[in-house]
Tab-separated table of C-alpha atoms in Angstrom:
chain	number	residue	atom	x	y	z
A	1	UNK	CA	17.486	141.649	87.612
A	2	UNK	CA	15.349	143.685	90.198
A	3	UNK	CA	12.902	140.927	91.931
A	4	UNK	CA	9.839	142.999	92.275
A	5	UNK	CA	8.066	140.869	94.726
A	6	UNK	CA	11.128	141.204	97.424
A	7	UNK	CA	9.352	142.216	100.832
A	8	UNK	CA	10.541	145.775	102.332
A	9	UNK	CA	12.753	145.083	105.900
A	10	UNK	CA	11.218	145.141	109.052
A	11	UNK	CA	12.353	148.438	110.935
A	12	UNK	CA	14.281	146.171	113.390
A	13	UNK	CA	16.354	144.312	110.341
A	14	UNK	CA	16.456	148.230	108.602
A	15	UNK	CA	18.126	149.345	111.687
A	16	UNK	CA	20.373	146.394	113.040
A	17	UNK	CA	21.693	146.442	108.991
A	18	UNK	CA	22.395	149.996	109.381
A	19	UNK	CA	24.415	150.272	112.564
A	20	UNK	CA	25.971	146.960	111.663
A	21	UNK	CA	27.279	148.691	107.817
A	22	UNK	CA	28.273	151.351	110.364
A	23	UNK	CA	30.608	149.995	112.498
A	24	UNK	CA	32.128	147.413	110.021
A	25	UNK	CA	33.023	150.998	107.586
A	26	UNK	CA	34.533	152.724	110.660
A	27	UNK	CA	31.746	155.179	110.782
A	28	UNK	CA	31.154	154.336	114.333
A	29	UNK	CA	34.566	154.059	116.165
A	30	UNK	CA	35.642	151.111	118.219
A	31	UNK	CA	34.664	152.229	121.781
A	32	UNK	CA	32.315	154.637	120.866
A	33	UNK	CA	28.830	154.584	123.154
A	34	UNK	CA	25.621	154.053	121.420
A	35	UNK	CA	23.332	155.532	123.789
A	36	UNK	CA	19.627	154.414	123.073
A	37	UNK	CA	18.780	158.259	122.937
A	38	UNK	CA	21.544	159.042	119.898
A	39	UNK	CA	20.782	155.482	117.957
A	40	UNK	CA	17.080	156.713	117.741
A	41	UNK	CA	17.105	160.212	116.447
A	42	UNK	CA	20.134	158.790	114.381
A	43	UNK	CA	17.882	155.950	112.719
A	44	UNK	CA	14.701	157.760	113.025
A	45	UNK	CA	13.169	154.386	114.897
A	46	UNK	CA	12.093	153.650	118.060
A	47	UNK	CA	13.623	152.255	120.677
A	48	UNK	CA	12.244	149.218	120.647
A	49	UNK	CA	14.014	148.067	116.981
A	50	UNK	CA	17.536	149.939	118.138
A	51	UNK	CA	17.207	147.594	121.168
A	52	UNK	CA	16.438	144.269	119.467
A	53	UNK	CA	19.566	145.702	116.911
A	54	UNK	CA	21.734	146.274	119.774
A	55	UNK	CA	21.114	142.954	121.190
A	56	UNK	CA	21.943	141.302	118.089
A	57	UNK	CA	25.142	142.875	117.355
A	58	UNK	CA	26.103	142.141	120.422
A	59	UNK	CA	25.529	138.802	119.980
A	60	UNK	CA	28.019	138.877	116.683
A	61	UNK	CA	30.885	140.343	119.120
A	62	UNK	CA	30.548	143.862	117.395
A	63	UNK	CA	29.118	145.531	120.388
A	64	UNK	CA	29.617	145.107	123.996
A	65	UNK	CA	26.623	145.907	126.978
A	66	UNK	CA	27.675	146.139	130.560
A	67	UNK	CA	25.415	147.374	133.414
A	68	UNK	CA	25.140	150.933	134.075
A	69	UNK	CA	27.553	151.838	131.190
A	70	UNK	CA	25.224	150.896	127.955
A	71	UNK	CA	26.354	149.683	124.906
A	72	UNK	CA	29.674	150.471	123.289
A	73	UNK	CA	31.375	149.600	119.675
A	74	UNK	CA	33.634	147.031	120.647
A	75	UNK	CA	37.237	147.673	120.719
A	76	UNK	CA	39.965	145.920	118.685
A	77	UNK	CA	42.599	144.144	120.020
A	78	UNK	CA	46.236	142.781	118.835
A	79	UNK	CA	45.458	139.385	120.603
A	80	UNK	CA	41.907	139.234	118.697
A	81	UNK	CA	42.940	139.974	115.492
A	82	UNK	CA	45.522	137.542	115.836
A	83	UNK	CA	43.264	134.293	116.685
A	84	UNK	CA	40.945	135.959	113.718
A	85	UNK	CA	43.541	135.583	111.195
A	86	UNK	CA	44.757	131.916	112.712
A	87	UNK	CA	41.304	131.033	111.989
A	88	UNK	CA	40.770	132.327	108.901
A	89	UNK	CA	44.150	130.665	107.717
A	90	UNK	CA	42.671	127.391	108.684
A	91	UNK	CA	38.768	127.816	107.191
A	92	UNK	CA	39.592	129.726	103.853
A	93	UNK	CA	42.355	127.898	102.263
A	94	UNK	CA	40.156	124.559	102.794
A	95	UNK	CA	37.019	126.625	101.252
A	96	UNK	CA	39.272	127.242	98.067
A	97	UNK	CA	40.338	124.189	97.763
A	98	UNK	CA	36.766	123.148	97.505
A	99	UNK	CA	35.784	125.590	95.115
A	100	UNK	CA	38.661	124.064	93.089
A	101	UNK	CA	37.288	120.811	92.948
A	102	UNK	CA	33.611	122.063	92.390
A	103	UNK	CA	34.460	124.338	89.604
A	104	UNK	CA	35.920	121.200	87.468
A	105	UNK	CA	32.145	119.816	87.758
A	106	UNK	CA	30.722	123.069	87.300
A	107	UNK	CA	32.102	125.741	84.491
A	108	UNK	CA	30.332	128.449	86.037
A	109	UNK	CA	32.041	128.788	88.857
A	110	UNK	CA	35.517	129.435	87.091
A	111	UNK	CA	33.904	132.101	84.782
A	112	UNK	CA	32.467	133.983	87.910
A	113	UNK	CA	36.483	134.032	88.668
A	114	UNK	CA	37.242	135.091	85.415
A	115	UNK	CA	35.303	137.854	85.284
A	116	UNK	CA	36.328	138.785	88.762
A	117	UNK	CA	40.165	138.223	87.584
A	118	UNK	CA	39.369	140.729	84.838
A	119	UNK	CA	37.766	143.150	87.061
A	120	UNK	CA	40.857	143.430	89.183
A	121	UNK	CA	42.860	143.845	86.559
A	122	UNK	CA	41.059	146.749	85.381
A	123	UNK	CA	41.785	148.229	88.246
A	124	UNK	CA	44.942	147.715	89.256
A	125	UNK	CA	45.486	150.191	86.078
A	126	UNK	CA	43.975	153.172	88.180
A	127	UNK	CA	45.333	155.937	90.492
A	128	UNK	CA	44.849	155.286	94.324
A	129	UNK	CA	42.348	157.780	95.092
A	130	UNK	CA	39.477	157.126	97.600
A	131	UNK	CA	37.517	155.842	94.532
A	132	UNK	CA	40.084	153.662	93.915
A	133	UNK	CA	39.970	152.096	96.986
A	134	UNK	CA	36.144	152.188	97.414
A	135	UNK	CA	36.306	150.392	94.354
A	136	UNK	CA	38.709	147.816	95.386
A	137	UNK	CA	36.428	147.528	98.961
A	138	UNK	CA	33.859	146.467	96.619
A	139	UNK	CA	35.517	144.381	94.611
A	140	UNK	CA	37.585	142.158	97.799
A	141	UNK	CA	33.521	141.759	98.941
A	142	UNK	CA	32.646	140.447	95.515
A	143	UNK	CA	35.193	138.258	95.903
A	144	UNK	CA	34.543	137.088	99.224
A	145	UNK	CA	31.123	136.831	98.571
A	146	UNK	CA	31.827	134.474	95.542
A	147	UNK	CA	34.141	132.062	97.498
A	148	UNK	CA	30.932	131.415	100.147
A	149	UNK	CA	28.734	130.733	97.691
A	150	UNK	CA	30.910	128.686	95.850
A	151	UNK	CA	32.179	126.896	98.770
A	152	UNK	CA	30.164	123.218	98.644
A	153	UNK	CA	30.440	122.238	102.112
A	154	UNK	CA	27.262	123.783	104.168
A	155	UNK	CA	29.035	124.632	107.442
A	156	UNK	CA	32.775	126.023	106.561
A	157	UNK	CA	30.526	128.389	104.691
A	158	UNK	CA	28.508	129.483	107.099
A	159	UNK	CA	31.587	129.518	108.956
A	160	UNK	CA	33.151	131.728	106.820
A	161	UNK	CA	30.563	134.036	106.559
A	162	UNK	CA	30.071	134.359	110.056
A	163	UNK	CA	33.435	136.117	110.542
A	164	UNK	CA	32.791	138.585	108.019
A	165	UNK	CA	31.482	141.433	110.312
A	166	UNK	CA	34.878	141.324	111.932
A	167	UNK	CA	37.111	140.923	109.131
A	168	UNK	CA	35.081	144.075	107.206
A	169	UNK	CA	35.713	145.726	110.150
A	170	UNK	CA	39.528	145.493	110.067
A	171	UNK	CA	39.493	146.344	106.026
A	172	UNK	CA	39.801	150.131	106.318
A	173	UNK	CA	42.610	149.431	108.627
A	174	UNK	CA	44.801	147.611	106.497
A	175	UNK	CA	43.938	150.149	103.436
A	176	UNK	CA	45.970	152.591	105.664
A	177	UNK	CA	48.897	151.650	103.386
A	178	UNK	CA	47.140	152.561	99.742
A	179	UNK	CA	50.594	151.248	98.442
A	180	UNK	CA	49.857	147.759	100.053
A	181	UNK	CA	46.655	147.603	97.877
A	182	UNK	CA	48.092	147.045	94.333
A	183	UNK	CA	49.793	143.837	95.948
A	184	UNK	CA	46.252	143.158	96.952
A	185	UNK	CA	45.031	143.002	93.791
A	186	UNK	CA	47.765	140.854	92.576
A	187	UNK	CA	46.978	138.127	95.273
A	188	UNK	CA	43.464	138.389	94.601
A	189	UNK	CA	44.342	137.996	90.533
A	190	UNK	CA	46.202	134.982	91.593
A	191	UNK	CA	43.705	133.207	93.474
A	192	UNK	CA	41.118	133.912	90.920
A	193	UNK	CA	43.284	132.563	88.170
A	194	UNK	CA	44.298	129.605	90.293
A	195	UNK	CA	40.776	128.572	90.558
A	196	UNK	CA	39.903	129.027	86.552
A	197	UNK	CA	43.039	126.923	85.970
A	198	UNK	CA	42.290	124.504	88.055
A	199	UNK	CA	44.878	124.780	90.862
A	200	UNK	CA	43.700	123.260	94.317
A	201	UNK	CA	47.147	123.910	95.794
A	202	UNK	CA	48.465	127.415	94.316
A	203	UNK	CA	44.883	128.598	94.981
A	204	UNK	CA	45.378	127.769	98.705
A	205	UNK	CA	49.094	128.507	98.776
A	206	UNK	CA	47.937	131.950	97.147
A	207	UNK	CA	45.149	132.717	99.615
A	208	UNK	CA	47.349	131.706	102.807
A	209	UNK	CA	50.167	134.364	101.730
A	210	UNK	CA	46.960	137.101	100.938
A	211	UNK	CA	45.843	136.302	105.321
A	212	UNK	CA	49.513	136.725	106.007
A	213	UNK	CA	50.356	139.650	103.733
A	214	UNK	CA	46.917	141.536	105.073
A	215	UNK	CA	47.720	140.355	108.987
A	216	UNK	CA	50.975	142.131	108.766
A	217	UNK	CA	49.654	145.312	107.147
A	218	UNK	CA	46.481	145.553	110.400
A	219	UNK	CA	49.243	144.729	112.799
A	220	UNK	CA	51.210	147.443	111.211
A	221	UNK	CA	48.273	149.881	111.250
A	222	UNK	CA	47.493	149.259	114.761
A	223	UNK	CA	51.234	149.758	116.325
A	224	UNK	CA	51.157	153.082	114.012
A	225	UNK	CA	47.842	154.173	115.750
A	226	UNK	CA	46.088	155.189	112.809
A	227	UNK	CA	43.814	154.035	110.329
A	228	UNK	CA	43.199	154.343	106.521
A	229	UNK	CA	41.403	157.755	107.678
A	230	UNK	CA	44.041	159.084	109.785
A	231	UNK	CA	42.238	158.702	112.829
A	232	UNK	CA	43.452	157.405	116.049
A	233	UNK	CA	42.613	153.398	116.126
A	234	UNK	CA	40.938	153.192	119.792
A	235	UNK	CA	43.550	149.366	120.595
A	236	UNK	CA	43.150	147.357	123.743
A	237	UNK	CA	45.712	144.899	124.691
């Protein structure tokens, strides 16, 4: 349903949206300056909103600003991917477990899974192509999406979604290995059936093996050099 009385963004929200959609989709390389000159004729704003955007995505770790060099995409390390997923492995599998437990109080939580389940099935009858893996993009977010909103307990939510940004970003690394994605969509059938049938353990057991499974194909990715693109993956140690 369309709300009709949403209010349009404010050109600083328009623009810190954009550039952030930007960077997490690779479209803006880690490392790569954002000069105050190119972010304006790129957005079409001024530079007061690309400033206020800037500032904020700095804030979020996705840019960095130093003195006298500007603001730069921030670069991807081994070390900072690993502490991401040692988080994540921590948070998520405690979210799911919740969702569990919520979804035996509340039936509409396991047929959002359901349908999810059913959606990934679809799929996982497809060729890899690009759509293919657009599609599955979409779908993972979907997913995600679903498991924060689902997830009962305020703060691991917000939690959750706070690492997001940096996760996205490291997607279309990992999709560098299209053959790795039709495991993907097995684990993600698994957790989604886990939760409609009620499984607080195999839902967590199924998500902790998804972090480790998708850790080991960035890690892979990044020692290779190249992402799902073919382009050179800008790593610092």
């Amino acid at each position: 349903m369309v709300q009709i009385d949403a209010k349009p963004l404010g050109k600083t929200e328009a623009v810190y949206l954009r550039l952030k959609a930007e960077i997490e989709n690779g479209d803006f390389e880690p490392g790569q300056a954002l000069t105050e000159f190119m972010l304006v004729e790129h957005t079409g704003a001024s530079r007061t909103p690309v400033r206020e955007a800037l500032r904020r995505l700095a804030a979020e770790g996705l840019v960095n600003i130093a003195p006298r060099v500007g603001a730069t995409v921030a670069r991807i390390s081994l070390g900072s991917v690993r502490e991401l997923f040692d988080y994540r492995r921590v948070l998520e599998p405690a979210a799911i477990r919740m969702v569990v437990e919520e979804a035996s109080q509340n039936p509409s939580i396991g047929s959002r899974f359901a349908e999810i389940e059913s959606r990934f099935a679809e799929l996982a009858t497809k060729e890899p192509t690009d759509a293919f893996i657009a599609e599955y993009r979409q779908l993972a977010e979907v997913f995600d999406t679903t498991l924060i909103e689902c997830t009962p307990n305020a703060h691991l939510s917000r939690a959750i979604r706070e690492l997001r940004p940096h996760t996205a970003r490291l997607r279309r690394i990992a999709h560098a290995d299209r053959g790795r994605l039709l495991d993907a969509i097995a684990e993600h059938r698994a957790m989604c059936q886990a939760i409609v049938d009620g499984g607080a353990d195999a839902a967590a057991e199924a998500l902790r093996l998804h972090l480790v499974h998708v850790d080991e194909a960035i890690f892979k990715a990044l020692l290779s050099g190249r992402d799902n693109r073919g382009r050179d993956i800008d790593l610092v140690s």
